[in-house]
mmCIF file of C-alpha atoms and ligand atoms in Angstrom:
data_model
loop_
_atom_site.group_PDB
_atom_site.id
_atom_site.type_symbol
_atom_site.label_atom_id
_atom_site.label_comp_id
_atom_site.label_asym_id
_atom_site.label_seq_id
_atom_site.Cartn_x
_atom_site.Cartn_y
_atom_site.Cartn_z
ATOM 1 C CA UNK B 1 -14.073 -35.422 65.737
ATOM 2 C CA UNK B 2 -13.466 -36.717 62.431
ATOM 3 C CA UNK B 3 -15.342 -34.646 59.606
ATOM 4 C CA UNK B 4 -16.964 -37.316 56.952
ATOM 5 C CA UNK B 5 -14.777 -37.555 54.483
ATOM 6 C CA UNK B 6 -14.595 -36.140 51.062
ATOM 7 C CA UNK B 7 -16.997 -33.273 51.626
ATOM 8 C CA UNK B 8 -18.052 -32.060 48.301
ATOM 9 C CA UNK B 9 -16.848 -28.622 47.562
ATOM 10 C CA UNK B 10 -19.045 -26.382 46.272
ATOM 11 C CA UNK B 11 -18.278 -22.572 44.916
ATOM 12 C CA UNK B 12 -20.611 -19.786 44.785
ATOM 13 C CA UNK B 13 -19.887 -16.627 42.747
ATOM 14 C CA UNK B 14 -22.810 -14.069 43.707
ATOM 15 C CA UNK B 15 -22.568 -10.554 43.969
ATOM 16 C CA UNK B 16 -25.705 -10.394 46.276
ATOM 17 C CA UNK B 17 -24.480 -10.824 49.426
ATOM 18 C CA UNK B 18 -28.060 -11.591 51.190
ATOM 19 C CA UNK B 19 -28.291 -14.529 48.551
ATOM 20 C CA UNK B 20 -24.282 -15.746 48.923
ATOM 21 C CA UNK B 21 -24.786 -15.644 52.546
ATOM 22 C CA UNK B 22 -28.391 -17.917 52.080
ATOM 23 C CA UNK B 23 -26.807 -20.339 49.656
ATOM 24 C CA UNK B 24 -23.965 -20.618 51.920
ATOM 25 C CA UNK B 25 -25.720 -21.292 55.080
ATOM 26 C CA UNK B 26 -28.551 -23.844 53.431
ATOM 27 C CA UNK B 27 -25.501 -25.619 51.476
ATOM 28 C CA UNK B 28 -23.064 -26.387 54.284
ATOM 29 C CA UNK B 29 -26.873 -27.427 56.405
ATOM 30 C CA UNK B 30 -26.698 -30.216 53.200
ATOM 31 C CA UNK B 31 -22.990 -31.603 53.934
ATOM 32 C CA UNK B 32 -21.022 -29.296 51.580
ATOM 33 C CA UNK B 33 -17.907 -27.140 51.859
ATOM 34 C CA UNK B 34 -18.965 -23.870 50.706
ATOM 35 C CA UNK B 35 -16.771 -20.627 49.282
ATOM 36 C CA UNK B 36 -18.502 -17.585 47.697
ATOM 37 C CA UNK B 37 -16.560 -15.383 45.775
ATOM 38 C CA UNK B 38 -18.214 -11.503 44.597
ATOM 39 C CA UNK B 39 -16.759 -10.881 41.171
ATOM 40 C CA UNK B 40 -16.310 -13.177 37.693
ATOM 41 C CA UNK B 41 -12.735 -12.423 37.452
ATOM 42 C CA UNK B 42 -11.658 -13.272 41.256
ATOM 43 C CA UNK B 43 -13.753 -16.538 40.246
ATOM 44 C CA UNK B 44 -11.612 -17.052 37.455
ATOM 45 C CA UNK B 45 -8.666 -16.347 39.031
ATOM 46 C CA UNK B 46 -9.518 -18.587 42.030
ATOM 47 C CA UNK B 47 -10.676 -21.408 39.497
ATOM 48 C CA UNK B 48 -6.922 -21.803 38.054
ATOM 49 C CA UNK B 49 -5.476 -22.713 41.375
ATOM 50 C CA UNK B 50 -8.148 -24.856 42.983
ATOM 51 C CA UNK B 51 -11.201 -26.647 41.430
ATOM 52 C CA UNK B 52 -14.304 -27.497 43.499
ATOM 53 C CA UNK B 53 -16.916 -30.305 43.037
ATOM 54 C CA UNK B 54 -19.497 -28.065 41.344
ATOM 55 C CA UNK B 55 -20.144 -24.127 40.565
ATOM 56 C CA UNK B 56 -22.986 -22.416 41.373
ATOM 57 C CA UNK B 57 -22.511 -19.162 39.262
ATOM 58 C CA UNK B 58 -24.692 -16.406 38.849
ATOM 59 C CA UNK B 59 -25.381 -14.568 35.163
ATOM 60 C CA UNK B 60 -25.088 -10.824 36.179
ATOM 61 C CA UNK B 61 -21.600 -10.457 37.983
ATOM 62 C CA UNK B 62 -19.100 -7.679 38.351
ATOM 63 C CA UNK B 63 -15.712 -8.273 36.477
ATOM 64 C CA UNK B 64 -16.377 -11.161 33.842
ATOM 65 C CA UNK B 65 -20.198 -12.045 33.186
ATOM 66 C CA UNK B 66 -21.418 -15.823 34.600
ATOM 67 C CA UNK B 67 -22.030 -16.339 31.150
ATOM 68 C CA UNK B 68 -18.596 -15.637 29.943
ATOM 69 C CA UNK B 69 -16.962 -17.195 32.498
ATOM 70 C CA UNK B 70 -18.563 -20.565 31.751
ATOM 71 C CA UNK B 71 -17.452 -20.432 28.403
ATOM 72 C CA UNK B 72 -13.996 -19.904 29.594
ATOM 73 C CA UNK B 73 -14.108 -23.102 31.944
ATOM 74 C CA UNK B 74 -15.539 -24.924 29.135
ATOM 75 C CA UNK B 75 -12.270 -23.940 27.317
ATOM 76 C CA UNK B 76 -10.051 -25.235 29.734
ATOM 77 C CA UNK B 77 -9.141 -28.899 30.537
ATOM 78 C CA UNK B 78 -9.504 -28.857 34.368
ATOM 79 C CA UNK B 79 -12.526 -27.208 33.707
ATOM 80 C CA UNK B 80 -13.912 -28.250 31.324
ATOM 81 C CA UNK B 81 -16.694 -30.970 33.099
ATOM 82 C CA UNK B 82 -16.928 -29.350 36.193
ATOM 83 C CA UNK B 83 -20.282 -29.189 37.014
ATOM 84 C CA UNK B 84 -22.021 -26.055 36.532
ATOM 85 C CA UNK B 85 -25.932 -24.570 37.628
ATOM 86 C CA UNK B 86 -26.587 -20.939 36.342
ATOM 87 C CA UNK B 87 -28.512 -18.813 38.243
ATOM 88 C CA UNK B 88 -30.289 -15.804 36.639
ATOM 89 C CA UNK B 89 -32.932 -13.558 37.176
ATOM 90 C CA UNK B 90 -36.734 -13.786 35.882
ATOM 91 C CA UNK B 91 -36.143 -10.942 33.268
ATOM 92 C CA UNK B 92 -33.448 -13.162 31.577
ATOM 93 C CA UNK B 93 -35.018 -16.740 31.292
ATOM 94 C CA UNK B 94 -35.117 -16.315 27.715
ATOM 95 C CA UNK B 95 -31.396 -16.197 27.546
ATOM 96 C CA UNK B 96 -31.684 -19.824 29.086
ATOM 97 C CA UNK B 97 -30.876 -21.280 25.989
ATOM 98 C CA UNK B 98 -27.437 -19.385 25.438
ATOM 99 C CA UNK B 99 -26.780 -20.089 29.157
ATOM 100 C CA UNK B 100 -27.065 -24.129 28.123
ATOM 101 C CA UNK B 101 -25.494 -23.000 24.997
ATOM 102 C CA UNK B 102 -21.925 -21.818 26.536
ATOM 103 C CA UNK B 103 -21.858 -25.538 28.405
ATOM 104 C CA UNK B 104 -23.787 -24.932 31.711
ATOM 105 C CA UNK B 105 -25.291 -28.307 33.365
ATOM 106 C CA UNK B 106 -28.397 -26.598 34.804
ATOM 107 C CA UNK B 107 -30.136 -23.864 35.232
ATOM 108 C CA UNK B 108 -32.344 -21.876 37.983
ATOM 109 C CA UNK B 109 -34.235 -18.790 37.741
ATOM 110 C CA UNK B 110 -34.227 -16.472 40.576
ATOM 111 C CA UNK B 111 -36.029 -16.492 42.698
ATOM 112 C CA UNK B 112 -36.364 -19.618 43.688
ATOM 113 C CA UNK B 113 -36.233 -22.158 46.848
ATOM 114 C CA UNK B 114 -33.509 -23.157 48.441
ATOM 115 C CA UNK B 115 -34.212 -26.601 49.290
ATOM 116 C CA UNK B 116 -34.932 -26.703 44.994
ATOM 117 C CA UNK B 117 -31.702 -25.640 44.524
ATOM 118 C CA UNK B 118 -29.951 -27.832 47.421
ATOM 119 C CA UNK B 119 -31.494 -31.059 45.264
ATOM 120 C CA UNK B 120 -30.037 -29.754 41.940
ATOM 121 C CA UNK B 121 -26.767 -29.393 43.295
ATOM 122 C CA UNK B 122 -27.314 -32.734 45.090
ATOM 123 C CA UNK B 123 -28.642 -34.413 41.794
ATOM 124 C CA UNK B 124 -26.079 -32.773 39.657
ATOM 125 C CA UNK B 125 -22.962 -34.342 41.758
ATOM 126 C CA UNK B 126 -24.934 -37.428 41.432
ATOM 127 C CA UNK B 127 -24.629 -36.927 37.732
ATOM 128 C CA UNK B 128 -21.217 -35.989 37.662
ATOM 129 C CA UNK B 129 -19.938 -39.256 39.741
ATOM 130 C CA UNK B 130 -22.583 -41.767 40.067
ATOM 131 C CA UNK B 131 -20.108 -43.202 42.436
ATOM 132 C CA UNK B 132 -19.820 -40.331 45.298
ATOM 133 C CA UNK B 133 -21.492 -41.706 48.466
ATOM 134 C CA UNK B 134 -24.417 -42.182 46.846
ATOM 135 C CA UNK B 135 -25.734 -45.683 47.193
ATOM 136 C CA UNK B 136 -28.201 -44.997 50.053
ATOM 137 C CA UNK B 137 -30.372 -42.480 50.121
ATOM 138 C CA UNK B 138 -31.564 -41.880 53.849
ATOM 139 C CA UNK B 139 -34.275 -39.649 54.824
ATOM 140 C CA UNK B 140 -35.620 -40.241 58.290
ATOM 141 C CA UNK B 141 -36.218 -43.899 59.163
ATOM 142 C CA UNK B 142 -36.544 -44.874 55.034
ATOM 143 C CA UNK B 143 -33.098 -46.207 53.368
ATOM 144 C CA UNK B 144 -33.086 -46.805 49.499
ATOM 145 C CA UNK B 145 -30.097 -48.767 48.645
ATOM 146 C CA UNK B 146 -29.244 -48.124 44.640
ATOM 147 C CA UNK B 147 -27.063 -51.274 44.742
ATOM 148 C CA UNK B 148 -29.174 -54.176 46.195
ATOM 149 C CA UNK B 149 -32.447 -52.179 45.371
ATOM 150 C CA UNK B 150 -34.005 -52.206 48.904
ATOM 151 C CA UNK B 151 -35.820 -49.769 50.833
ATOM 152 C CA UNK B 152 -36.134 -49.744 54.399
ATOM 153 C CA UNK B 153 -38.297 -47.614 56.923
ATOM 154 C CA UNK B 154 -36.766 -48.526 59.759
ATOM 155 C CA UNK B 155 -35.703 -52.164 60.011
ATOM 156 C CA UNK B 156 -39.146 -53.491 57.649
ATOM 157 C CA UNK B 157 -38.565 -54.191 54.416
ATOM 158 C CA UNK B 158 -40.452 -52.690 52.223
ATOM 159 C CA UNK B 159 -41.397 -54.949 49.039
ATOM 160 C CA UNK B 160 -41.558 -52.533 46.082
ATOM 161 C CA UNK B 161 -42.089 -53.542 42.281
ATOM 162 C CA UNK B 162 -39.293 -51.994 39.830
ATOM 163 C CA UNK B 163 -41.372 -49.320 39.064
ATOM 164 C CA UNK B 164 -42.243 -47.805 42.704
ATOM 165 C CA UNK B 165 -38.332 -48.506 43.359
ATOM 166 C CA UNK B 166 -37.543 -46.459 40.683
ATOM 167 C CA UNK B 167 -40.522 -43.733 41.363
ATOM 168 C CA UNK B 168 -38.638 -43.378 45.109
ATOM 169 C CA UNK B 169 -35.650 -43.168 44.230
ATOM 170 C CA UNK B 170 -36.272 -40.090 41.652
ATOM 171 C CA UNK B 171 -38.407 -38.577 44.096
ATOM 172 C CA UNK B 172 -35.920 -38.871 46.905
ATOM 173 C CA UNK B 173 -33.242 -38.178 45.326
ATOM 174 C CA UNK B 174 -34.442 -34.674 44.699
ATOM 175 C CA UNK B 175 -36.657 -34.335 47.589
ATOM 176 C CA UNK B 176 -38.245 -31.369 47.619
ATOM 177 C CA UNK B 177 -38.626 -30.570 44.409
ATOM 178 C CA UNK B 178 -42.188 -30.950 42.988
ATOM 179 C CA UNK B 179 -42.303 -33.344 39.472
ATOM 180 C CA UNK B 180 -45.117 -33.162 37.388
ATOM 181 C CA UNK B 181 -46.683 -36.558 35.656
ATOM 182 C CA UNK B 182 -45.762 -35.612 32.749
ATOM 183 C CA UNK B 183 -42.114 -34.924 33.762
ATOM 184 C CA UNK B 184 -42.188 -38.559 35.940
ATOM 185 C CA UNK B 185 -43.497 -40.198 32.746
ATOM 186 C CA UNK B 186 -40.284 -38.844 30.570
ATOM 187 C CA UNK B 187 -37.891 -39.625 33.430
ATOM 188 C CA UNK B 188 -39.222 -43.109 34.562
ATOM 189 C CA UNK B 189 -41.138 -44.813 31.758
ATOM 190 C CA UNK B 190 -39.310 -43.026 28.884
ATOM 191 C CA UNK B 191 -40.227 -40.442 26.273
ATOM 192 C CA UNK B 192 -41.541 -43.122 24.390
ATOM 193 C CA UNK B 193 -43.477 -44.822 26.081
ATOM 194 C CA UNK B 194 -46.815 -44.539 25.922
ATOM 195 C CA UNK B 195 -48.572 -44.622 29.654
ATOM 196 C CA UNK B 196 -50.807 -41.815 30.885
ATOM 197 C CA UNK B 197 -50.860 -39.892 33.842
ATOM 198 C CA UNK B 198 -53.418 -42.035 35.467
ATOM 199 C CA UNK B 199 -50.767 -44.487 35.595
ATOM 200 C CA UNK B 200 -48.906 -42.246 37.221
ATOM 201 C CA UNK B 201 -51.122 -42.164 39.879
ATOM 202 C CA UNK B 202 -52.064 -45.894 40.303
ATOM 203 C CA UNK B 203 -47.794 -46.672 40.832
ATOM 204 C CA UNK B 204 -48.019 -43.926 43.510
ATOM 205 C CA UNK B 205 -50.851 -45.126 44.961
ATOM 206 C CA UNK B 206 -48.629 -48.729 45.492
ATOM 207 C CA UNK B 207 -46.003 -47.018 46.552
ATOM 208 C CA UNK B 208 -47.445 -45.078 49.514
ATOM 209 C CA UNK B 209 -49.280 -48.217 50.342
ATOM 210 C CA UNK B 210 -46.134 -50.530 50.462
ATOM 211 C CA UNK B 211 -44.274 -47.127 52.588
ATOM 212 C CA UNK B 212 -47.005 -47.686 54.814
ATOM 213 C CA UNK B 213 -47.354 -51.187 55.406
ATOM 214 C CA UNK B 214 -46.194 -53.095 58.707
ATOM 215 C CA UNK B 215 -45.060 -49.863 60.383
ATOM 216 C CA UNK B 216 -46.824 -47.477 63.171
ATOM 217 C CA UNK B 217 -45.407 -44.302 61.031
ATOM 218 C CA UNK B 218 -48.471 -42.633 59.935
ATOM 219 C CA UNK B 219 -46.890 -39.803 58.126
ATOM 220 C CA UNK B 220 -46.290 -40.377 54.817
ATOM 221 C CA UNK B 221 -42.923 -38.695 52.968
ATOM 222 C CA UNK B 222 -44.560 -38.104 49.459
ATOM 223 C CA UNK B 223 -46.557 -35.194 49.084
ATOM 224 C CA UNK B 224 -48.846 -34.470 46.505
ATOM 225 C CA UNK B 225 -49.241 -31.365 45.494
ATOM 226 C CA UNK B 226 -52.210 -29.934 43.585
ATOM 227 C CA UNK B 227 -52.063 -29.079 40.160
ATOM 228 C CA UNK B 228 -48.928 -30.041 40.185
ATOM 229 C CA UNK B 229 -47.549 -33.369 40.433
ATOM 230 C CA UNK B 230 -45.504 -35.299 43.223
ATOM 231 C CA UNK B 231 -42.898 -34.709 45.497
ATOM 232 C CA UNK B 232 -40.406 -36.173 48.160
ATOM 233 C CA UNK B 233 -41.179 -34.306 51.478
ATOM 234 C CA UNK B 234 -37.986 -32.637 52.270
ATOM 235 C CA UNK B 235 -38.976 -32.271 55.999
ATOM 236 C CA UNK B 236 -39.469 -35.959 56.493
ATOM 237 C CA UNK B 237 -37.355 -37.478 58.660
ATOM 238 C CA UNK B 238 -36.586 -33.805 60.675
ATOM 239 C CA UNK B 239 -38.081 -34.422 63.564
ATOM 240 C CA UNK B 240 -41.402 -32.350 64.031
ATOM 241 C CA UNK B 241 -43.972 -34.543 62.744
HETATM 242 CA CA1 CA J 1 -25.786 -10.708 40.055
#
């Protein structure tokens, strides 16, 4: 059997094994190659012989510190805009803005969920090269196509304004992870703009209609989550209903 090609490759340097091992396992579930190394300086060393798609590298590490060794990468051509997400524990959150400081693309605070930091990484790559298999999103029976700006669940159609389109695609793109109106606002509308968070509401409102229309599929993939905001449900489309 063929492997899909061009599997991203993904490092992990963690000294916690229980978490390496997680990350592993819940990374190669998502599609991607996945190496963990223990220590900052076998990272380093490893780094200058082979690059990977995207480091996930921890603050605290034997050897050379996760925040020094970003700097170092930073430093280095081949390096230099690889795509990096810190991890770091509660205690240090403050330090986040040294952690952005020394070049690092993103940034999680242990602990947190896995399927959170499985979208990052996802969203991240996305970043990095727009281009990398990433003009469909699939989830279950529903297709968004970046390129011709269709959705599908199934083989309807689904007729969605620009706005919903866009609202899907930032939700899907990141299932799982839980955006707040506010947040949605900033990353769909603009900083500038001037809508509320009702409106936030009324667009999802049209979007779970149109999802809905014309097809026997009762559940519905966006959850929303009280208090909070809105999220893609990163179990749709597994089975289990
Ligand atoms: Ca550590």
């Amino acid at each position: 059997m063929a492997r899909p090609a061009a599997q991203p490759r993904v490092l992990v340097v963690e000294d916690e094994e229980a978490l390496s091992l997680l990350l592993r396992y819940n990374l190669e579930a998502s599609g991607y190659q996945t190496e963990i190394v223990a220590r900052g300086d076998e990272a380093e060393e490893r780094l200058r012989d082979d690059v990977p798609d995207l480091l996930v590298l921890d603050w605290m590490l034997p050897g050379v510190s996760g925040l020094e060794l970003c700097r170092r990468l930073r430093l280095r051509t081949q390096t230099a805009s690889l795509p990096i997400i810190m991890l770091t524990a509660r205690g240090e959150e403050h330090e986040r803005v040294r952690g952005l400081g020394v070049g690092a693309d993103d940034y999680v605070v242990k602990p947190f969920s896995m399927p959170e930091l499985v979208a990052r990484v996802g969203a991240l790559l996305r970043r990095a090269d727009p281009g990398r298999g990433a003009r469909k999103l699939i989830r279950g029976d529903l297709t968004l196509d970046r390129e011709t700006m269709r959705v599908y669940r199934g083989d309807e159609d689904v007729r969605l304004g620009p706005t919903e389109f866009r609202l899907l695609e930032h939700l899907m793109g990141q299932a799982g992870r839980v955006f707040t109106r506010a947040q949605l606002i900033d990353q769909i509308w603009g900083r500038e703009s001037e809508i509320d968070e009702r409106t936030v509401d009324v667009h999802m409102g049209r979007l779970r209609k149109a999802l809905g229309n014309g097809t026997t599929e009762t559940r519905d993939p966006i959850r929303t989550v009280r208090g909070a905001g809105y999220s893609f449900d990163e179990t749709y489309g597994r089975g289990a209903a």
